[in-house]
mmCIF file of N, CA and C in Angstrom:
data_model
loop_
_atom_site.group_PDB
_atom_site.id
_atom_site.type_symbol
_atom_site.label_atom_id
_atom_site.label_comp_id
_atom_site.label_asym_id
_atom_site.label_seq_id
_atom_site.Cartn_x
_atom_site.Cartn_y
_atom_site.Cartn_z
ATOM 1 N N PRO B 872 50.942 31.802 107.275
ATOM 2 C CA PRO B 872 52.111 31.349 106.644
ATOM 3 C C PRO B 872 52.625 29.997 107.255
ATOM 4 N N GLY B 873 53.373 29.359 106.472
ATOM 5 C CA GLY B 873 53.821 27.696 106.823
ATOM 6 C C GLY B 873 54.757 27.973 107.941
ATOM 7 N N ARG B 874 55.211 26.858 108.642
ATOM 8 C CA ARG B 874 56.411 26.483 109.464
ATOM 9 C C ARG B 874 57.706 27.263 109.093
ATOM 10 N N GLY B 875 58.048 28.187 110.111
ATOM 11 C CA GLY B 875 59.269 29.067 109.313
ATOM 12 C C GLY B 875 59.285 30.251 108.892
ATOM 13 N N GLU B 876 57.899 30.614 108.456
ATOM 14 C CA GLU B 876 57.848 31.678 107.880
ATOM 15 C C GLU B 876 57.132 32.842 108.705
ATOM 16 N N ILE B 877 57.143 34.076 108.222
ATOM 17 C CA ILE B 877 56.593 35.290 108.926
ATOM 18 C C ILE B 877 55.389 35.865 107.973
ATOM 19 N N SER B 878 54.686 36.568 108.462
ATOM 20 C CA SER B 878 53.942 37.340 107.864
ATOM 21 C C SER B 878 54.455 38.669 107.392
ATOM 22 N N ALA B 879 54.262 39.256 106.161
ATOM 23 C CA ALA B 879 54.918 40.088 106.245
ATOM 24 C C ALA B 879 53.881 41.483 106.834
ATOM 25 N N SER B 880 54.466 42.519 107.153
ATOM 26 C CA SER B 880 53.810 43.394 107.515
ATOM 27 C C SER B 880 54.303 44.767 107.214
ATOM 28 N N PRO B 881 53.070 45.685 106.801
ATOM 29 C CA PRO B 881 53.412 47.106 106.173
ATOM 30 C C PRO B 881 54.588 47.918 107.147
ATOM 31 N N LEU B 882 54.896 47.652 108.325
ATOM 32 C CA LEU B 882 55.519 48.472 108.929
ATOM 33 C C LEU B 882 57.069 48.031 108.768
ATOM 34 N N MET B 883 57.328 46.761 108.346
ATOM 35 C CA MET B 883 58.525 46.035 107.904
ATOM 36 C C MET B 883 58.829 46.330 106.737
ATOM 37 N N VAL B 884 60.430 46.705 106.569
ATOM 38 C CA VAL B 884 61.129 47.074 105.090
ATOM 39 C C VAL B 884 61.887 45.739 105.086
ATOM 40 N N HIS B 885 61.425 44.478 104.254
ATOM 41 C CA HIS B 885 62.541 43.372 103.968
ATOM 42 C C HIS B 885 63.407 43.779 102.965
ATOM 43 N N ALA B 886 64.938 43.369 103.163
ATOM 44 C CA ALA B 886 65.822 43.614 102.458
ATOM 45 C C ALA B 886 66.513 42.039 101.956
ATOM 46 N N ILE B 887 66.788 42.189 100.576
ATOM 47 C CA ILE B 887 67.659 40.889 100.319
ATOM 48 C C ILE B 887 68.303 41.054 99.372
ATOM 49 N N ALA B 888 69.728 40.588 99.521
ATOM 50 C CA ALA B 888 70.891 40.800 98.529
ATOM 51 C C ALA B 888 71.671 39.667 97.978
ATOM 52 N N ASP B 889 72.053 39.699 96.580
ATOM 53 C CA ASP B 889 72.758 38.657 95.998
ATOM 54 C C ASP B 889 72.429 37.742 95.803
ATOM 55 N N LEU B 890 70.754 37.946 94.892
ATOM 56 C CA LEU B 890 70.433 36.577 94.559
ATOM 57 C C LEU B 890 71.180 35.840 93.761
ATOM 58 N N HIS B 891 72.237 35.937 92.613
ATOM 59 C CA HIS B 891 72.824 35.946 91.778
ATOM 60 C C HIS B 891 72.140 34.976 90.991
ATOM 61 N N GLY B 892 71.292 34.851 90.087
ATOM 62 C CA GLY B 892 70.791 34.037 89.291
ATOM 63 C C GLY B 892 70.330 32.804 90.006
ATOM 64 N N ASP B 893 70.049 32.424 91.031
ATOM 65 C CA ASP B 893 69.611 31.631 92.011
ATOM 66 C C ASP B 893 68.149 31.355 92.378
ATOM 67 N N TYR B 894 67.464 31.204 91.179
ATOM 68 C CA TYR B 894 66.198 31.146 91.121
ATOM 69 C C TYR B 894 65.294 30.517 92.512
ATOM 70 N N ASP B 895 65.772 29.531 92.699
ATOM 71 C CA ASP B 895 65.398 28.457 93.867
ATOM 72 C C ASP B 895 65.409 29.192 95.164
ATOM 73 N N GLN B 896 66.622 29.939 95.508
ATOM 74 C CA GLN B 896 66.901 30.299 96.923
ATOM 75 C C GLN B 896 65.950 31.811 96.836
ATOM 76 N N ALA B 897 65.922 32.345 95.316
ATOM 77 C CA ALA B 897 65.048 33.810 95.623
ATOM 78 C C ALA B 897 63.870 33.205 96.184
ATOM 79 N N ILE B 898 63.133 32.391 95.720
ATOM 80 C CA ILE B 898 61.732 31.905 95.993
ATOM 81 C C ILE B 898 61.930 31.454 97.613
ATOM 82 N N ALA B 899 62.977 30.882 97.931
ATOM 83 C CA ALA B 899 62.858 30.210 99.130
ATOM 84 C C ALA B 899 63.115 31.505 100.075
ATOM 85 N N ALA B 900 63.820 32.367 100.169
ATOM 86 C CA ALA B 900 63.883 33.529 100.603
ATOM 87 C C ALA B 900 62.939 34.566 100.837
ATOM 88 N N LEU B 901 62.154 34.493 99.642
ATOM 89 C CA LEU B 901 60.943 35.520 99.777
ATOM 90 C C LEU B 901 59.834 34.739 100.429
ATOM 91 N N ARG B 902 59.578 33.586 100.214
ATOM 92 C CA ARG B 902 58.691 32.616 100.952
ATOM 93 C C ARG B 902 58.938 32.708 102.411
ATOM 94 N N LEU B 903 60.405 32.777 102.867
ATOM 95 C CA LEU B 903 60.452 32.958 104.395
ATOM 96 C C LEU B 903 60.366 33.999 104.822
ATOM 97 N N CYS B 904 60.103 35.254 104.188
ATOM 98 C CA CYS B 904 60.104 36.595 104.756
ATOM 99 C C CYS B 904 58.423 36.753 104.369
ATOM 100 N N GLY B 905 57.347 36.015 104.002
ATOM 101 C CA GLY B 905 56.425 35.979 103.781
ATOM 102 C C GLY B 905 55.420 36.903 102.680
ATOM 103 N N LEU B 906 56.589 37.175 101.664
ATOM 104 C CA LEU B 906 56.527 37.970 100.616
ATOM 105 C C LEU B 906 55.737 37.527 99.453
ATOM 106 N N ILE B 907 55.686 36.127 99.232
ATOM 107 C CA ILE B 907 55.198 35.534 98.253
ATOM 108 C C ILE B 907 54.303 34.128 98.525
ATOM 109 N N ALA B 908 53.480 33.919 98.132
ATOM 110 C CA ALA B 908 52.711 32.519 98.292
ATOM 111 C C ALA B 908 53.349 31.849 97.747
ATOM 112 N N ALA B 909 52.446 30.509 97.755
ATOM 113 C CA ALA B 909 53.237 29.006 97.402
ATOM 114 C C ALA B 909 53.602 29.182 95.744
ATOM 115 N N ASP B 910 52.534 30.051 95.485
ATOM 116 C CA ASP B 910 52.389 29.866 93.756
ATOM 117 C C ASP B 910 53.243 30.884 93.109
ATOM 118 N N GLY B 911 54.224 31.594 94.120
ATOM 119 C CA GLY B 911 55.091 32.726 93.671
ATOM 120 C C GLY B 911 54.095 34.221 93.622
ATOM 121 N N THR B 912 53.221 34.189 93.649
ATOM 122 C CA THR B 912 52.470 35.543 93.560
ATOM 123 C C THR B 912 52.980 36.499 94.815
ATOM 124 N N TRP B 913 52.478 37.562 94.632
ATOM 125 C CA TRP B 913 52.823 38.481 95.707
ATOM 126 C C TRP B 913 51.976 38.547 97.243
ATOM 127 N N ALA B 914 52.453 38.100 98.174
ATOM 128 C CA ALA B 914 51.825 38.169 99.291
ATOM 129 C C ALA B 914 51.852 38.955 100.401
ATOM 130 N N GLY B 915 52.866 39.683 100.260
ATOM 131 C CA GLY B 915 53.269 40.891 101.079
ATOM 132 C C GLY B 915 52.474 42.099 101.254
ATOM 133 N N GLY B 916 51.087 42.167 100.842
ATOM 134 C CA GLY B 916 50.352 43.432 100.986
ATOM 135 C C GLY B 916 50.923 44.655 101.044
ATOM 136 N N ASN B 917 51.098 45.409 101.625
ATOM 137 C CA ASN B 917 51.671 46.807 101.160
ATOM 138 C C ASN B 917 52.987 46.945 102.212
ATOM 139 N N ALA B 918 53.439 45.617 102.539
ATOM 140 C CA ALA B 918 54.956 45.773 102.749
ATOM 141 C C ALA B 918 56.210 45.981 101.804
ATOM 142 N N THR B 919 57.310 46.543 102.205
ATOM 143 C CA THR B 919 58.306 47.171 101.212
ATOM 144 C C THR B 919 59.302 46.169 101.195
ATOM 145 N N LEU B 920 59.837 46.020 99.912
ATOM 146 C CA LEU B 920 60.971 44.931 99.830
ATOM 147 C C LEU B 920 61.822 45.518 98.932
ATOM 148 N N VAL B 921 63.340 45.511 99.534
ATOM 149 C CA VAL B 921 64.104 46.239 98.956
ATOM 150 C C VAL B 921 65.358 45.018 98.331
ATOM 151 N N GLN B 922 65.604 44.833 97.236
ATOM 152 C CA GLN B 922 66.896 43.907 96.467
ATOM 153 C C GLN B 922 67.875 44.865 96.255
ATOM 154 N N THR B 923 68.635 44.378 97.218
ATOM 155 C CA THR B 923 70.091 45.365 97.134
ATOM 156 C C THR B 923 70.952 45.507 95.991
ATOM 157 N N GLY B 924 70.665 44.544 94.996
ATOM 158 C CA GLY B 924 71.358 44.726 93.544
ATOM 159 C C GLY B 924 71.958 42.946 93.473
ATOM 160 N N ASP B 925 72.488 42.717 92.467
ATOM 161 C CA ASP B 925 73.148 41.588 92.027
ATOM 162 C C ASP B 925 72.299 40.363 91.591
ATOM 163 N N LEU B 926 71.082 40.656 91.357
ATOM 164 C CA LEU B 926 70.238 39.493 90.547
ATOM 165 C C LEU B 926 70.757 38.522 89.972
ATOM 166 N N VAL B 927 71.569 38.960 89.069
ATOM 167 C CA VAL B 927 72.289 38.433 88.091
ATOM 168 C C VAL B 927 73.886 37.524 88.445
ATOM 169 N N ASP B 928 73.945 36.867 86.990
ATOM 170 C CA ASP B 928 75.188 36.157 87.322
ATOM 171 C C ASP B 928 75.499 35.246 88.145
ATOM 172 N N ARG B 929 76.506 34.263 87.619
ATOM 173 C CA ARG B 929 77.044 33.426 88.549
ATOM 174 C C ARG B 929 76.053 31.985 88.730
ATOM 175 N N GLY B 930 74.869 32.364 89.081
ATOM 176 C CA GLY B 930 73.620 31.031 89.029
ATOM 177 C C GLY B 930 72.957 30.799 87.548
ATOM 178 N N PRO B 931 72.221 29.782 87.370
ATOM 179 C CA PRO B 931 71.753 29.672 86.138
ATOM 180 C C PRO B 931 70.667 30.177 85.532
ATOM 181 N N ASP B 932 69.920 31.376 86.498
ATOM 182 C CA ASP B 932 68.602 31.526 86.158
ATOM 183 C C ASP B 932 68.754 33.251 86.333
ATOM 184 N N SER B 933 69.517 33.819 85.975
ATOM 185 C CA SER B 933 69.395 35.246 86.058
ATOM 186 C C SER B 933 68.038 35.806 85.274
ATOM 187 N N LEU B 934 67.866 35.383 83.984
ATOM 188 C CA LEU B 934 67.006 36.107 83.331
ATOM 189 C C LEU B 934 65.264 35.487 84.150
ATOM 190 N N LYS B 935 65.244 34.467 84.819
ATOM 191 C CA LYS B 935 64.152 33.967 85.475
ATOM 192 C C LYS B 935 64.247 34.800 86.767
ATOM 193 N N VAL B 936 65.130 35.164 87.377
ATOM 194 C CA VAL B 936 65.257 36.068 88.587
ATOM 195 C C VAL B 936 64.947 37.500 87.995
ATOM 196 N N LEU B 937 65.141 37.882 87.196
ATOM 197 C CA LEU B 937 64.973 39.546 86.808
ATOM 198 C C LEU B 937 63.331 39.559 86.434
ATOM 199 N N GLU B 938 62.734 38.428 85.692
ATOM 200 C CA GLU B 938 61.512 38.395 85.289
ATOM 201 C C GLU B 938 60.544 38.276 86.660
ATOM 202 N N LEU B 939 60.914 37.425 87.696
ATOM 203 C CA LEU B 939 60.404 37.278 89.040
ATOM 204 C C LEU B 939 60.078 38.436 89.750
ATOM 205 N N PHE B 940 61.595 39.200 89.617
ATOM 206 C CA PHE B 940 61.277 40.678 90.514
ATOM 207 C C PHE B 940 60.416 41.800 89.382
ATOM 208 N N ARG B 941 60.324 41.530 88.064
ATOM 209 C CA ARG B 941 59.813 42.622 87.206
ATOM 210 C C ARG B 941 58.278 42.187 87.725
ATOM 211 N N THR B 942 57.832 41.012 87.809
ATOM 212 C CA THR B 942 56.666 40.532 87.981
ATOM 213 C C THR B 942 55.872 41.010 89.388
ATOM 214 N N LEU B 943 57.075 41.007 90.495
ATOM 215 C CA LEU B 943 56.713 40.976 91.786
ATOM 216 C C LEU B 943 56.287 42.698 92.104
ATOM 217 N N ARG B 944 57.284 43.201 91.193
ATOM 218 C CA ARG B 944 56.791 44.866 91.160
ATOM 219 C C ARG B 944 55.524 45.280 90.807
ATOM 220 N N ARG B 945 55.131 44.846 89.840
ATOM 221 C CA ARG B 945 53.519 45.030 89.367
ATOM 222 C C ARG B 945 52.539 44.669 90.203
ATOM 223 N N GLN B 946 52.808 43.272 90.969
ATOM 224 C CA GLN B 946 51.944 42.758 91.878
ATOM 225 C C GLN B 946 51.698 43.638 93.212
ATOM 226 N N ALA B 947 53.096 43.655 93.653
ATOM 227 C CA ALA B 947 53.045 44.739 95.020
ATOM 228 C C ALA B 947 52.589 45.851 94.948
ATOM 229 N N ALA B 948 52.730 46.524 93.636
ATOM 230 C CA ALA B 948 52.002 48.102 93.450
ATOM 231 C C ALA B 948 50.514 47.707 93.329
ATOM 232 N N GLN B 949 50.065 46.852 92.764
ATOM 233 C CA GLN B 949 48.698 46.845 92.985
ATOM 234 C C GLN B 949 48.186 46.690 94.187
ATOM 235 N N ALA B 950 48.764 45.687 95.197
ATOM 236 C CA ALA B 950 48.483 45.305 96.508
ATOM 237 C C ALA B 950 48.622 46.571 97.391
ATOM 238 N N GLY B 951 49.388 47.594 96.972
ATOM 239 C CA GLY B 951 49.762 48.681 97.820
ATOM 240 C C GLY B 951 51.041 48.693 98.511
ATOM 241 N N GLY B 952 51.760 47.567 98.216
ATOM 242 C CA GLY B 952 53.156 47.492 98.610
ATOM 243 C C GLY B 952 54.172 47.974 97.562
ATOM 244 N N ARG B 953 55.270 47.812 97.761
ATOM 245 C CA ARG B 953 56.607 48.041 97.010
ATOM 246 C C ARG B 953 57.676 47.084 96.741
ATOM 247 N N VAL B 954 58.258 47.336 95.882
ATOM 248 C CA VAL B 954 59.464 46.367 95.524
ATOM 249 C C VAL B 954 60.392 47.246 94.843
ATOM 250 N N VAL B 955 61.574 47.643 95.455
ATOM 251 C CA VAL B 955 62.539 48.074 95.299
ATOM 252 C C VAL B 955 63.716 47.297 94.807
ATOM 253 N N THR B 956 64.049 47.619 93.486
ATOM 254 C CA THR B 956 65.150 46.910 93.047
ATOM 255 C C THR B 956 66.561 47.718 92.853
ATOM 256 N N LEU B 957 67.553 47.708 93.813
ATOM 257 C CA LEU B 957 68.690 48.363 93.066
ATOM 258 C C LEU B 957 69.650 47.833 92.092
ATOM 259 N N LEU B 958 70.304 48.606 91.561
ATOM 260 C CA LEU B 958 71.512 48.385 90.510
ATOM 261 C C LEU B 958 72.979 47.782 91.329
ATOM 262 N N GLY B 959 73.336 46.638 91.422
ATOM 263 C CA GLY B 959 74.281 45.996 91.913
ATOM 264 C C GLY B 959 75.413 45.996 90.931
ATOM 265 N N ASN B 960 76.628 45.606 91.121
ATOM 266 C CA ASN B 960 77.813 45.724 90.273
ATOM 267 C C ASN B 960 77.624 44.709 89.201
ATOM 268 N N HIS B 961 76.767 43.646 89.473
ATOM 269 C CA HIS B 961 76.566 42.481 88.228
ATOM 270 C C HIS B 961 76.028 43.362 87.593
ATOM 271 N N GLU B 962 74.628 43.772 87.610
ATOM 272 C CA GLU B 962 74.110 44.345 86.741
ATOM 273 C C GLU B 962 75.041 45.470 86.077
ATOM 274 N N ALA B 963 75.395 46.304 86.773
ATOM 275 C CA ALA B 963 76.410 47.104 86.171
ATOM 276 C C ALA B 963 77.245 46.325 84.913
ATOM 277 N N LEU B 964 77.772 45.334 85.382
ATOM 278 C CA LEU B 964 79.305 44.751 84.544
ATOM 279 C C LEU B 964 78.479 44.423 83.119
ATOM 280 N N ASN B 965 77.036 43.670 83.395
ATOM 281 C CA ASN B 965 76.481 43.244 81.958
ATOM 282 C C ASN B 965 76.080 44.553 81.517
ATOM 283 N N LEU B 966 75.738 45.295 81.767
ATOM 284 C CA LEU B 966 75.279 46.977 81.003
ATOM 285 C C LEU B 966 76.788 47.335 80.159
ATOM 286 N N GLU B 967 77.710 47.092 80.959
ATOM 287 C CA GLU B 967 79.114 47.342 80.440
ATOM 288 C C GLU B 967 79.500 46.587 79.373
ATOM 289 N N GLY B 968 78.706 45.170 79.005
ATOM 290 C CA GLY B 968 79.097 44.500 78.088
ATOM 291 C C GLY B 968 80.217 43.315 78.549
ATOM 292 N N ASP B 969 80.188 43.381 80.043
ATOM 293 C CA ASP B 969 81.345 42.566 80.904
ATOM 294 C C ASP B 969 80.610 41.261 81.483
ATOM 295 N N PHE B 970 80.712 40.009 80.462
ATOM 296 C CA PHE B 970 79.616 38.642 80.782
ATOM 297 C C PHE B 970 80.722 37.565 81.327
ATOM 298 N N ARG B 971 81.551 37.796 82.014
ATOM 299 C CA ARG B 971 82.809 36.938 82.689
ATOM 300 C C ARG B 971 81.723 36.134 83.788
ATOM 301 N N TYR B 972 81.154 36.792 84.222
ATOM 302 C CA TYR B 972 80.618 36.308 85.608
ATOM 303 C C TYR B 972 79.081 35.631 85.328
ATOM 304 N N VAL B 973 78.591 35.864 83.805
ATOM 305 C CA VAL B 973 77.601 34.975 83.452
ATOM 306 C C VAL B 973 77.592 33.326 83.593
ATOM 307 N N ASN B 974 76.567 32.711 84.154
ATOM 308 C CA ASN B 974 76.689 31.634 83.970
ATOM 309 C C ASN B 974 76.777 30.901 82.985
ATOM 310 N N GLU B 975 77.832 30.130 82.503
ATOM 311 C CA GLU B 975 78.192 29.857 81.365
ATOM 312 C C GLU B 975 76.811 29.228 80.370
ATOM 313 N N ALA B 976 76.555 27.885 81.142
ATOM 314 C CA ALA B 976 75.289 27.510 80.699
ATOM 315 C C ALA B 976 73.861 28.628 80.001
ATOM 316 N N GLU B 977 73.779 29.379 81.039
ATOM 317 C CA GLU B 977 72.638 30.289 80.660
ATOM 318 C C GLU B 977 73.160 31.052 79.439
ATOM 319 N N LEU B 978 74.253 31.682 79.235
ATOM 320 C CA LEU B 978 74.782 32.409 78.295
ATOM 321 C C LEU B 978 75.051 31.679 76.844
ATOM 322 N N GLN B 979 75.220 30.440 77.014
ATOM 323 C CA GLN B 979 75.144 29.394 75.709
ATOM 324 C C GLN B 979 73.792 29.604 75.700
ATOM 325 N N SER B 980 72.769 29.072 76.403
ATOM 326 C CA SER B 980 71.598 29.058 75.836
ATOM 327 C C SER B 980 70.792 29.774 75.053
ATOM 328 N N THR B 981 71.060 31.026 75.842
ATOM 329 C CA THR B 981 70.467 32.393 75.209
ATOM 330 C C THR B 981 71.318 32.737 74.033
ATOM 331 N N GLY B 982 72.398 32.891 74.088
ATOM 332 C CA GLY B 982 73.335 33.301 72.941
ATOM 333 C C GLY B 982 73.968 34.581 73.510
ATOM 334 N N ARG B 983 75.352 34.529 73.288
ATOM 335 C CA ARG B 983 76.192 35.604 73.661
ATOM 336 C C ARG B 983 75.510 36.777 72.994
ATOM 337 N N GLU B 984 75.217 36.782 71.629
ATOM 338 C CA GLU B 984 74.952 38.139 70.886
ATOM 339 C C GLU B 984 73.725 38.471 71.258
ATOM 340 N N THR B 985 72.834 37.530 71.580
ATOM 341 C CA THR B 985 71.381 37.824 72.181
ATOM 342 C C THR B 985 71.446 38.555 73.780
ATOM 343 N N TRP B 986 72.152 37.836 74.284
ATOM 344 C CA TRP B 986 72.524 38.259 75.750
ATOM 345 C C TRP B 986 73.202 39.885 75.797
ATOM 346 N N SER B 987 74.145 40.071 75.036
ATOM 347 C CA SER B 987 74.490 41.244 74.845
ATOM 348 C C SER B 987 73.721 42.425 74.235
ATOM 349 N N GLU B 988 72.675 42.206 73.367
ATOM 350 C CA GLU B 988 71.740 42.901 72.878
ATOM 351 C C GLU B 988 70.427 43.311 73.915
ATOM 352 N N MET B 989 70.337 42.252 74.779
ATOM 353 C CA MET B 989 69.107 42.419 75.801
ATOM 354 C C MET B 989 69.562 43.525 76.704
ATOM 355 N N PHE B 990 70.914 43.335 77.176
ATOM 356 C CA PHE B 990 71.783 43.979 78.127
ATOM 357 C C PHE B 990 72.297 45.411 77.947
ATOM 358 N N ASP B 991 72.174 45.868 76.810
ATOM 359 C CA ASP B 991 72.495 46.989 75.872
ATOM 360 C C ASP B 991 71.843 48.047 76.688
ATOM 361 N N PRO B 992 72.717 48.932 77.208
ATOM 362 C CA PRO B 992 71.784 50.377 77.967
ATOM 363 C C PRO B 992 71.022 50.999 77.296
ATOM 364 N N GLU B 993 71.352 51.112 75.783
ATOM 365 C CA GLU B 993 70.733 51.900 74.829
ATOM 366 C C GLU B 993 69.547 51.418 74.389
ATOM 367 N N ALA B 994 69.715 50.465 73.921
ATOM 368 C CA ALA B 994 68.786 49.615 72.992
ATOM 369 C C ALA B 994 68.128 48.344 73.615
ATOM 370 N N GLY B 995 68.507 47.732 74.364
ATOM 371 C CA GLY B 995 68.126 46.369 74.853
ATOM 372 C C GLY B 995 67.013 46.679 75.935
ATOM 373 N N ALA B 996 66.017 45.963 76.081
ATOM 374 C CA ALA B 996 64.947 45.844 76.982
ATOM 375 C C ALA B 996 65.278 45.588 78.401
ATOM 376 N N ILE B 997 66.373 44.400 78.929
ATOM 377 C CA ILE B 997 66.690 44.536 79.963
ATOM 378 C C ILE B 997 67.751 45.565 80.477
ATOM 379 N N GLY B 998 68.605 46.061 79.717
ATOM 380 C CA GLY B 998 69.471 47.369 79.717
ATOM 381 C C GLY B 998 68.658 48.631 80.239
ATOM 382 N N ALA B 999 67.424 48.615 79.463
ATOM 383 C CA ALA B 999 66.857 49.988 79.349
ATOM 384 C C ALA B 999 66.143 49.929 81.003
ATOM 385 N N GLU B 1000 65.446 48.770 81.291
ATOM 386 C CA GLU B 1000 65.063 48.339 82.934
ATOM 387 C C GLU B 1000 65.903 48.498 83.362
ATOM 388 N N LEU B 1001 67.513 48.124 83.405
ATOM 389 C CA LEU B 1001 68.266 48.491 84.930
ATOM 390 C C LEU B 1001 68.831 49.745 84.840
ATOM 391 N N ARG B 1002 68.905 50.323 83.766
ATOM 392 C CA ARG B 1002 69.358 51.768 83.596
ATOM 393 C C ARG B 1002 67.888 52.754 84.542
ATOM 394 N N GLY B 1003 67.218 52.127 84.923
ATOM 395 C CA GLY B 1003 66.151 52.614 85.926
ATOM 396 C C GLY B 1003 66.390 52.546 87.268
ATOM 397 N N HIS B 1004 66.940 51.726 87.470
ATOM 398 C CA HIS B 1004 67.387 51.021 88.826
ATOM 399 C C HIS B 1004 68.140 52.191 89.486
ATOM 400 N N GLU B 1005 67.878 52.242 90.675
ATOM 401 C CA GLU B 1005 68.692 53.249 91.407
ATOM 402 C C GLU B 1005 70.150 52.486 91.796
ATOM 403 N N ALA B 1006 71.181 53.392 92.015
ATOM 404 C CA ALA B 1006 72.674 52.794 91.982
ATOM 405 C C ALA B 1006 72.921 52.697 93.603
ATOM 406 N N ALA B 1007 73.562 51.969 94.468
ATOM 407 C CA ALA B 1007 74.314 51.818 95.479
ATOM 408 C C ALA B 1007 75.388 53.100 95.499
ATOM 409 N N VAL B 1008 75.521 53.280 96.408
ATOM 410 C CA VAL B 1008 76.840 54.239 97.055
ATOM 411 C C VAL B 1008 77.474 53.541 98.164
ATOM 412 N N VAL B 1009 78.577 54.227 98.406
ATOM 413 C CA VAL B 1009 79.481 53.923 99.395
ATOM 414 C C VAL B 1009 79.727 55.319 99.816
ATOM 415 N N ALA B 1010 79.282 55.321 101.446
ATOM 416 C CA ALA B 1010 79.674 56.704 102.381
ATOM 417 C C ALA B 1010 81.236 56.366 102.921
ATOM 418 N N GLY B 1011 81.650 57.512 103.086
ATOM 419 C CA GLY B 1011 83.278 57.540 103.584
ATOM 420 C C GLY B 1011 84.253 58.142 102.580
ATOM 421 N N GLY B 1012 84.991 58.582 103.235
ATOM 422 C CA GLY B 1012 85.988 59.278 102.392
ATOM 423 C C GLY B 1012 85.589 60.598 101.709
ATOM 424 N N GLY B 1013 84.953 61.300 102.958
ATOM 425 C CA GLY B 1013 84.920 62.774 102.652
ATOM 426 C C GLY B 1013 83.483 62.683 101.991
ATOM 427 N N GLY B 1014 82.359 61.729 102.201
ATOM 428 C CA GLY B 1014 81.111 61.934 101.759
ATOM 429 C C GLY B 1014 80.982 60.652 100.872
ATOM 430 N N ARG B 1015 79.565 60.805 100.407
ATOM 431 C CA ARG B 1015 79.264 59.810 99.476
ATOM 432 C C ARG B 1015 79.561 59.814 98.121
ATOM 433 N N ARG B 1016 79.980 58.424 97.783
ATOM 434 C CA ARG B 1016 80.519 58.282 96.401
ATOM 435 C C ARG B 1016 80.105 57.485 95.625
ATOM 436 N N PRO B 1017 79.431 57.663 94.125
ATOM 437 C CA PRO B 1017 78.877 56.413 93.661
ATOM 438 C C PRO B 1017 79.760 55.429 93.260
ATOM 439 N N LEU B 1018 79.395 54.125 93.312
ATOM 440 C CA LEU B 1018 80.070 52.696 93.140
ATOM 441 C C LEU B 1018 80.071 52.600 91.361
ATOM 442 N N PHE B 1019 79.135 53.058 90.719
ATOM 443 C CA PHE B 1019 78.924 53.076 89.518
ATOM 444 C C PHE B 1019 77.875 53.783 88.794
ATOM 445 N N PHE B 1020 77.599 54.184 87.523
ATOM 446 C CA PHE B 1020 76.627 55.022 86.803
ATOM 447 C C PHE B 1020 75.811 54.090 86.450
ATOM 448 N N PRO B 1021 74.517 54.161 86.278
ATOM 449 C CA PRO B 1021 73.460 53.266 85.429
ATOM 450 C C PRO B 1021 73.718 54.120 84.348
#
């Protein structure tokens, strides 16, 4: 590992939240944890990474961040590790067709109709993938209650 980085350990669970389409910061956080190499490939061995949702919206690279985690899931599994990606409220908003938080430049370059098709929970490739993610829940008020349903 480089200066300021740690080696991933199979006994550690790394959790990262709210990357919000910021690819550069996603890479920086994953490198800091020792989970990816300089070339962006999985370096965490059999460690576990939990991404607690909100990969998308706000930042200019939501699709790139989604692809990064899709790739890391495959690479981690091949190395005996695991990447768990939870469904955040911003993924749920996109599944529901609510694009108000999508970065305007990314939405324009992709096209609103194309974006809508990709995130369609029934027919879209990204929508179908996100429906497979576990949803976060809130504890309290007499037990656990779902924040939203995939």
